Amino acid sequence: MAKKLNISRINELKTNAYENIESYDDPDTPKALEQFTSQIKKVLQADPAMLESVPEYLPVALYGRVKFPSEAKLKWAHWINTATQPEWDEFKVTIGFNNADLPLVLAVRAYSENLLIESCAVLYLLENEGKSAPAPKRKADDDFDDEDSDYDDYSGSDYADDDEGEEEDGYYDHYDDEDR
């Protein structure tokens, strides 16, 4: 029998993670979020048990650094909608971790596989639903075609950009250099 995802816990983690992300994502100090996540990754890797008291720190540490391949987004949507926790073998092929984050991911998995899966569910929701509760799209005109909704791995409604070649202000610029 499949395990259940605790959706209310995941939504609470999403809210708490976003509040942390938002507090460090300040245009006046553009590197604050990057510096905080770098520090928290080291702390969590050394002592994953810390997540017992601050579980929202894992999605914060991995924010913007996890990819959900297009074909996997349907599985994630199904798992969230049915509150079904994926088995590890199914989970691991639906998510792409940054190589630099693998030591943290492995440490957290050894501590709590369930927490790692929940945190990835939070990241999926942050990417695809918006930051807090499901939010309306930013643009009033909803003229995207179905094939346009799959620009790349980060094409959630909050990230799609009609302007070719231009990035949305504040999006992804903290991480572009690290991923190359």
mmCIF file with all atom_site columns, N, CA, C and O in Angstrom, residues 6-27:
data_model
loop_
_atom_site.group_PDB
_atom_site.id
_atom_site.type_symbol
_atom_site.label_atom_id
_atom_site.label_alt_id
_atom_site.label_comp_id
_atom_site.label_asym_id
_atom_site.label_entity_id
_atom_site.label_seq_id
_atom_site.pdbx_PDB_ins_code
_atom_site.Cartn_x
_atom_site.Cartn_y
_atom_site.Cartn_z
_atom_site.occupancy
_atom_site.B_iso_or_equiv
_atom_site.pdbx_formal_charge
_atom_site.auth_seq_id
_atom_site.auth_comp_id
_atom_site.auth_asym_id
_atom_site.auth_atom_id
_atom_site.pdbx_PDB_model_num
ATOM 1  N N  . ASN A 1 6  ? 1.468  14.032 3.539  1.00 0.00 ? 6  ASN A N  1
ATOM 2  C CA . ASN A 1 6  ? 0.725  14.904 4.438  1.00 0.00 ? 6  ASN A CA 1
ATOM 3  C C  . ASN A 1 6  ? 0.671  16.286 3.792  1.00 0.00 ? 6  ASN A C  1
ATOM 4  O O  . ASN A 1 6  ? 1.569  17.111 3.981  1.00 0.00 ? 6  ASN A O  1
ATOM 5  N N  . ILE A 1 7  ? -0.368 16.530 3.019  1.00 0.00 ? 7  ILE A N  1
ATOM 6  C CA . ILE A 1 7  ? -0.473 17.759 2.237  1.00 0.00 ? 7  ILE A CA 1
ATOM 7  C C  . ILE A 1 7  ? -0.545 18.995 3.125  1.00 0.00 ? 7  ILE A C  1
ATOM 8  O O  . ILE A 1 7  ? 0.039  20.029 2.792  1.00 0.00 ? 7  ILE A O  1
ATOM 9  N N  . SER A 1 8  ? -1.208 18.912 4.264  1.00 0.00 ? 8  SER A N  1
ATOM 10 C CA . SER A 1 8  ? -1.253 20.092 5.147  1.00 0.00 ? 8  SER A CA 1
ATOM 11 C C  . SER A 1 8  ? 0.144  20.408 5.665  1.00 0.00 ? 8  SER A C  1
ATOM 12 O O  . SER A 1 8  ? 0.528  21.581 5.747  1.00 0.00 ? 8  SER A O  1
ATOM 13 N N  . ARG A 1 9  ? 0.938  19.402 5.993  1.00 0.00 ? 9  ARG A N  1
ATOM 14 C CA . ARG A 1 9  ? 2.328  19.635 6.420  1.00 0.00 ? 9  ARG A CA 1
ATOM 15 C C  . ARG A 1 9  ? 3.139  20.224 5.268  1.00 0.00 ? 9  ARG A C  1
ATOM 16 O O  . ARG A 1 9  ? 3.932  21.152 5.461  1.00 0.00 ? 9  ARG A O  1
ATOM 17 N N  . ILE A 1 10 ? 2.963  19.700 4.077  1.00 0.00 ? 10 ILE A N  1
ATOM 18 C CA . ILE A 1 10 ? 3.695  20.201 2.912  1.00 0.00 ? 10 ILE A CA 1
ATOM 19 C C  . ILE A 1 10 ? 3.331  21.660 2.649  1.00 0.00 ? 10 ILE A C  1
ATOM 20 O O  . ILE A 1 10 ? 4.203  22.487 2.372  1.00 0.00 ? 10 ILE A O  1
ATOM 21 N N  . ASN A 1 11 ? 2.052  21.996 2.758  1.00 0.00 ? 11 ASN A N  1
ATOM 22 C CA . ASN A 1 11 ? 1.645  23.394 2.564  1.00 0.00 ? 11 ASN A CA 1
ATOM 23 C C  . ASN A 1 11 ? 2.220  24.300 3.650  1.00 0.00 ? 11 ASN A C  1
ATOM 24 O O  . ASN A 1 11 ? 2.615  25.440 3.370  1.00 0.00 ? 11 ASN A O  1
ATOM 25 N N  . GLU A 1 12 ? 2.282  23.803 4.877  1.00 0.00 ? 12 GLU A N  1
ATOM 26 C CA . GLU A 1 12 ? 2.892  24.585 5.958  1.00 0.00 ? 12 GLU A CA 1
ATOM 27 C C  . GLU A 1 12 ? 4.390  24.777 5.694  1.00 0.00 ? 12 GLU A C  1
ATOM 28 O O  . GLU A 1 12 ? 4.920  25.883 5.865  1.00 0.00 ? 12 GLU A O  1
ATOM 29 N N  . LEU A 1 13 ? 5.063  23.715 5.269  1.00 0.00 ? 13 LEU A N  1
ATOM 30 C CA . LEU A 1 13 ? 6.483  23.825 4.925  1.00 0.00 ? 13 LEU A CA 1
ATOM 31 C C  . LEU A 1 13 ? 6.690  24.810 3.781  1.00 0.00 ? 13 LEU A C  1
ATOM 32 O O  . LEU A 1 13 ? 7.641  25.591 3.795  1.00 0.00 ? 13 LEU A O  1
ATOM 33 N N  . LYS A 1 14 ? 5.790  24.775 2.811  1.00 0.00 ? 14 LYS A N  1
ATOM 34 C CA . LYS A 1 14 ? 5.886  25.683 1.661  1.00 0.00 ? 14 LYS A CA 1
ATOM 35 C C  . LYS A 1 14 ? 5.763  27.126 2.126  1.00 0.00 ? 14 LYS A C  1
ATOM 36 O O  . LYS A 1 14 ? 6.564  27.982 1.727  1.00 0.00 ? 14 LYS A O  1
ATOM 37 N N  . THR A 1 15 ? 4.804  27.407 2.984  1.00 0.00 ? 15 THR A N  1
ATOM 38 C CA . THR A 1 15 ? 4.609  28.765 3.497  1.00 0.00 ? 15 THR A CA 1
ATOM 39 C C  . THR A 1 15 ? 5.832  29.224 4.286  1.00 0.00 ? 15 THR A C  1
ATOM 40 O O  . THR A 1 15 ? 6.346  30.330 4.075  1.00 0.00 ? 15 THR A O  1
ATOM 41 N N  . ASN A 1 16 ? 6.310  28.377 5.189  1.00 0.00 ? 16 ASN A N  1
ATOM 42 C CA . ASN A 1 16 ? 7.470  28.726 6.007  1.00 0.00 ? 16 ASN A CA 1
ATOM 43 C C  . ASN A 1 16 ? 8.729  28.895 5.160  1.00 0.00 ? 16 ASN A C  1
ATOM 44 O O  . ASN A 1 16 ? 9.524  29.812 5.387  1.00 0.00 ? 16 ASN A O  1
ATOM 45 N N  . ALA A 1 17 ? 8.932  28.007 4.189  1.00 0.00 ? 17 ALA A N  1
ATOM 46 C CA . ALA A 1 17 ? 10.098 28.107 3.312  1.00 0.00 ? 17 ALA A CA 1
ATOM 47 C C  . ALA A 1 17 ? 10.035 29.402 2.510  1.00 0.00 ? 17 ALA A C  1
ATOM 48 O O  . ALA A 1 17 ? 11.035 30.121 2.389  1.00 0.00 ? 17 ALA A O  1
ATOM 49 N N  . TYR A 1 18 ? 8.865  29.700 1.971  1.00 0.00 ? 18 TYR A N  1
ATOM 50 C CA . TYR A 1 18 ? 8.753  30.917 1.169  1.00 0.00 ? 18 TYR A CA 1
ATOM 51 C C  . TYR A 1 18 ? 8.998  32.167 2.006  1.00 0.00 ? 18 TYR A C  1
ATOM 52 O O  . TYR A 1 18 ? 9.634  33.110 1.543  1.00 0.00 ? 18 TYR A O  1
ATOM 53 N N  . GLU A 1 19 ? 8.520  32.180 3.236  1.00 0.00 ? 19 GLU A N  1
ATOM 54 C CA . GLU A 1 19 ? 8.774  33.339 4.102  1.00 0.00 ? 19 GLU A CA 1
ATOM 55 C C  . GLU A 1 19 ? 10.274 33.519 4.317  1.00 0.00 ? 19 GLU A C  1
ATOM 56 O O  . GLU A 1 19 ? 10.771 34.651 4.303  1.00 0.00 ? 19 GLU A O  1
ATOM 57 N N  . ASN A 1 20 ? 11.008 32.430 4.499  1.00 0.00 ? 20 ASN A N  1
ATOM 58 C CA . ASN A 1 20 ? 12.464 32.520 4.635  1.00 0.00 ? 20 ASN A CA 1
ATOM 59 C C  . ASN A 1 20 ? 13.108 33.007 3.342  1.00 0.00 ? 20 ASN A C  1
ATOM 60 O O  . ASN A 1 20 ? 13.975 33.874 3.362  1.00 0.00 ? 20 ASN A O  1
ATOM 61 N N  . ILE A 1 21 ? 12.688 32.441 2.227  1.00 0.00 ? 21 ILE A N  1
ATOM 62 C CA . ILE A 1 21 ? 13.240 32.826 0.930  1.00 0.00 ? 21 ILE A CA 1
ATOM 63 C C  . ILE A 1 21 ? 12.981 34.304 0.681  1.00 0.00 ? 21 ILE A C  1
ATOM 64 O O  . ILE A 1 21 ? 13.878 35.055 0.292  1.00 0.00 ? 21 ILE A O  1
ATOM 65 N N  . GLU A 1 22 ? 11.753 34.724 0.909  1.00 0.00 ? 22 GLU A N  1
ATOM 66 C CA . GLU A 1 22 ? 11.368 36.112 0.679  1.00 0.00 ? 22 GLU A CA 1
ATOM 67 C C  . GLU A 1 22 ? 12.168 37.070 1.565  1.00 0.00 ? 22 GLU A C  1
ATOM 68 O O  . GLU A 1 22 ? 12.549 38.153 1.133  1.00 0.00 ? 22 GLU A O  1
ATOM 69 N N  . SER A 1 23 ? 12.439 36.673 2.807  1.00 0.00 ? 23 SER A N  1
ATOM 70 C CA . SER A 1 23 ? 13.163 37.564 3.712  1.00 0.00 ? 23 SER A CA 1
ATOM 71 C C  . SER A 1 23 ? 14.620 37.756 3.288  1.00 0.00 ? 23 SER A C  1
ATOM 72 O O  . SER A 1 23 ? 15.213 38.784 3.581  1.00 0.00 ? 23 SER A O  1
ATOM 73 N N  . TYR A 1 24 ? 15.193 36.796 2.589  1.00 0.00 ? 24 TYR A N  1
ATOM 74 C CA . TYR A 1 24 ? 16.584 36.914 2.136  1.00 0.00 ? 24 TYR A CA 1
ATOM 75 C C  . TYR A 1 24 ? 16.700 37.376 0.688  1.00 0.00 ? 24 TYR A C  1
ATOM 76 O O  . TYR A 1 24 ? 17.781 37.749 0.254  1.00 0.00 ? 24 TYR A O  1
ATOM 77 N N  . ASP A 1 25 ? 15.628 37.320 -0.062 1.00 0.00 ? 25 ASP A N  1
ATOM 78 C CA . ASP A 1 25 ? 15.653 37.692 -1.472 1.00 0.00 ? 25 ASP A CA 1
ATOM 79 C C  . ASP A 1 25 ? 15.332 39.175 -1.603 1.00 0.00 ? 25 ASP A C  1
ATOM 80 O O  . ASP A 1 25 ? 14.229 39.566 -1.953 1.00 0.00 ? 25 ASP A O  1
ATOM 81 N N  . ASP A 1 26 ? 16.333 39.994 -1.321 1.00 0.00 ? 26 ASP A N  1
ATOM 82 C CA . ASP A 1 26 ? 16.181 41.439 -1.271 1.00 0.00 ? 26 ASP A CA 1
ATOM 83 C C  . ASP A 1 26 ? 17.021 42.080 -2.368 1.00 0.00 ? 26 ASP A C  1
ATOM 84 O O  . ASP A 1 26 ? 18.223 41.815 -2.461 1.00 0.00 ? 26 ASP A O  1
ATOM 85 N N  . PRO A 1 27 ? 16.419 42.932 -3.199 1.00 0.00 ? 27 PRO A N  1
ATOM 86 C CA . PRO A 1 27 ? 17.186 43.578 -4.263 1.00 0.00 ? 27 PRO A CA 1
ATOM 87 C C  . PRO A 1 27 ? 18.358 44.423 -3.741 1.00 0.00 ? 27 PRO A C  1
ATOM 88 O O  . PRO A 1 27 ? 19.357 44.594 -4.424 1.00 0.00 ? 27 PRO A O  1
#
